[in-house]
Amino acid sequence: MSYVYIVRDEQPHQQHSLGRYHADKRRFLPFRRGSFSLFRRGTKRHARWRAEDGGLDALKPAVEDLSAAVWGRAGNSSGINRKRRRWGLYANNLGVALFDAYRLSEKPSVLDDSIEYLRAAAEALPDDGPARARALANLISVLDEHPVSSSGGRELPDPEELRRELSLITSAPAHLRLAAAASWGYSAARESGPAAGLTGLSTAVELLPQAAWWGYGRAERAELLADHTGLATDAAACAMAAGRPARALELLEGGRAVLWTQLLKTRGDRSRLREVAPRLAKKMDRVALALENDGGMSTDERLALVNRWSRLDGRANAKLRRDWSRLAERAQRLVPDGTFTMPVYAADIGPAGDEGPVVVVIVSRLHCGALVVHDRDSEPLLVELPDLDHDDARKRAHRYMTALAEGEGREREQAIGTTLDWLWRVVTSPVLEAIEHKGITRIGADDADPPRLWWSATGPVSTLPLHAAAPRENRDGGSVLDQVVSSYAPALPILVHARERRDAAASGGGPVPRLLYVGEDRGPGQVSLPGAARTRALIEQLLPADRRTVLTGAEATREAVEARLPGHTWAHFDCHGVQDLDAPFESGLVLRDGSLTVSDLARLRNEQAQFAFLGACVTAAIGTALPDEVITLTSALQCAGYPAVIGTLSSVPDSTTARIAQSVYADLTDAGGIAAADSARALNKAVREERTRRPDHPSAWVSFLHLGL
């Protein structure tokens, strides 16, 4: 079937004004009076054709209208800039329609015309305008789907160069710029090595929080973040390869745990602002609460709230800058748009290492290594891990999780032991040796009081128990459990935030400490938990009645627990846990009338919280849908205000959970309550005791971990 898509006014294609346009960008065809009407009608016809999924004949009227609009001859001479922009809009829509026609006809000449119109549109439109961004995005899509070396006798632009241009158009939608910058960075890394990808991936990471801000509902934000899984880790890997360890951490922390970081931004301490500008602080409180509401709001309404928050945030920081000189430097960084500011190593990340080294394990296809944060005034220590490979780590993590979930007997224990040995050889042993060699802290199995150390892993290693890594030939005395007291941090700014909350609470005197015990002896459809009764009996023995609240059986409902948690400094859950790997916000703790989910816990605010023990399964396991966001029950509790949380990476035996819980509470509890600051050491001691009890059954004790302070 023969069809002429472009209205040529009986002139050969090579004599058409596209050639004159490229030769002299100052010349544009004048519009005839009906061009805009034709453009609008053609665009509507094209949209209707797409909605109805029509055939080639049905697309013909839309192409004819758009062609006539582009090649109009008479009339209107209203100004070159306006005409240039309008011509670019017409050419863009015609190029898109022609590409749809090419998909149906598969005629190379139609593809050439589509590329030429989109290319001309991008050159005609204002450099930093959103319309040019759309034209560039359309041209990139065409070139990606049907790459050709030339069109109409001219060499085509490099798609990666187009992506670079698109990523730098500040007026373009953030998600378009993000995708373009990521592709640009990855392409450069593939062609010239990881260091070459740093600029593009850095640009992408800086755009990620903005693209995933509160202008969308949580489902839309989660979908966007899932599309860019691993981006922050890969950007950090590029920075490591370029010899810039501090920049690597800024990129990593700027692009992971985005949802938690956004939540913490709105929950920041506004006590000083209340003194300086109480009305402004109240307004920020109201907007923050509205932003946390994920339902009953349209996209436009939520976007309006985002803009309002940004304006209030700028005003607040301006006031603090004038009235509180100690915050001047930080306020200057945050104004005018503090919502999307990337973390700075010295101010936002370095303080994480104030109370002990923090080891960040970077596992990327581009580069692998570890970064040790130990002094806020220095760069992090870079530890190369030459034997760590992303694909190998992914396979080993899969075998480990499969063994825990489906394995039995000796085969399961051997698989776990193999994983612990591999972690020791490839990751933890080189890191601990580097830390001791640099004099950051003394590490050794003979130390009766091992030093504290925090782990924060990325990629496949984030699902593995770094805290329990051990050489196969010398597990007793030579493992990580014996050399350091380990804790985990979902992200380093979250660890810094937890310390700030803890210190602020301590300076205020603090509330009367009370523990909330939540137990469900037999949840709906679940097996019984006899060990829970023993843990409850010990807690009732250790704490007087006025220091505890017990909710069990029919009393352990979602409403009752949510109502009681904010009034207690400590919380203990002895119940089943359920994990939804595809929808991690729906993972939860099983109560009498349903699950207390991650979403429920994230909405809570407990200003007096100190410590939580989750005696349930898979409370710290990271889901597959959003691994970079570290959406777990333990991290939800930490963001709700609990600076120290004990949880599990996988399913654990009820009897083991009871013994470890009883050991922890026996060590922490005295006449004054629970010493939450010692919870990491208490857990380390309890797990080592369980290891001594069952050395050949690591599945029973390897999953217990400590999160936070």
mmCIF file of C-alpha atoms in Angstrom, residues 517-537 552-553 572-578 589-591 614-617 651-658 662:
data_model
loop_
_atom_site.group_PDB
_atom_site.id
_atom_site.type_symbol
_atom_site.label_atom_id
_atom_site.label_comp_id
_atom_site.label_asym_id
_atom_site.label_seq_id
_atom_site.Cartn_x
_atom_site.Cartn_y
_atom_site.Cartn_z
ATOM 1 C CA TYR A 517 4.664 -6.439 75.963
ATOM 2 C CA VAL A 518 2.595 -7.731 73.041
ATOM 3 C CA GLY A 519 2.117 -11.470 72.834
ATOM 4 C CA GLU A 520 -0.075 -13.749 70.757
ATOM 5 C CA ASP A 521 0.130 -17.359 71.955
ATOM 6 C CA ARG A 522 -1.515 -18.660 68.797
ATOM 7 C CA GLY A 523 -2.224 -16.264 65.958
ATOM 8 C CA PRO A 524 -4.908 -16.998 63.375
ATOM 9 C CA GLY A 525 -3.671 -19.933 61.282
ATOM 10 C CA GLN A 526 -0.336 -19.968 63.096
ATOM 11 C CA VAL A 527 1.446 -22.466 65.314
ATOM 12 C CA SER A 528 1.648 -21.840 69.032
ATOM 13 C CA LEU A 529 4.589 -20.020 70.645
ATOM 14 C CA PRO A 530 5.223 -21.669 74.021
ATOM 15 C CA GLY A 531 8.505 -19.784 74.449
ATOM 16 C CA ALA A 532 6.610 -16.512 74.515
ATOM 17 C CA ALA A 533 5.035 -17.425 77.841
ATOM 18 C CA ARG A 534 8.474 -17.909 79.394
ATOM 19 C CA THR A 535 9.677 -14.538 78.097
ATOM 20 C CA ARG A 536 6.571 -12.848 79.443
ATOM 21 C CA ALA A 537 7.042 -14.487 82.856
ATOM 22 C CA THR A 552 -2.006 -10.785 74.966
ATOM 23 C CA GLY A 553 -4.746 -12.894 73.410
ATOM 24 C CA HIS A 572 8.558 -6.290 73.019
ATOM 25 C CA PHE A 573 6.631 -8.338 70.449
ATOM 26 C CA ASP A 574 6.272 -12.094 70.913
ATOM 27 C CA CYS A 575 4.202 -13.034 67.901
ATOM 28 C CA HIS A 576 4.463 -14.290 64.363
ATOM 29 C CA GLY A 577 5.794 -12.148 61.557
ATOM 30 C CA VAL A 578 4.769 -12.209 57.907
ATOM 31 C CA LEU A 589 3.428 -8.510 62.971
ATOM 32 C CA VAL A 590 0.472 -10.860 63.365
ATOM 33 C CA LEU A 591 -1.964 -9.712 66.062
ATOM 34 C CA LEU A 614 10.856 -8.092 67.787
ATOM 35 C CA GLY A 615 10.657 -11.736 68.781
ATOM 36 C CA ALA A 616 9.128 -12.629 65.423
ATOM 37 C CA CYS A 617 10.395 -14.070 62.161
ATOM 38 C CA SER A 651 12.528 -17.574 60.444
ATOM 39 C CA VAL A 652 13.825 -18.598 63.869
ATOM 40 C CA PRO A 653 12.841 -21.320 66.370
ATOM 41 C CA ASP A 654 10.517 -20.228 69.151
ATOM 42 C CA SER A 655 12.710 -21.839 71.835
ATOM 43 C CA THR A 656 15.826 -20.038 70.595
ATOM 44 C CA THR A 657 14.009 -16.719 70.484
ATOM 45 C CA ALA A 658 12.873 -17.192 74.058
ATOM 46 C CA GLN A 662 15.581 -13.855 78.314
#
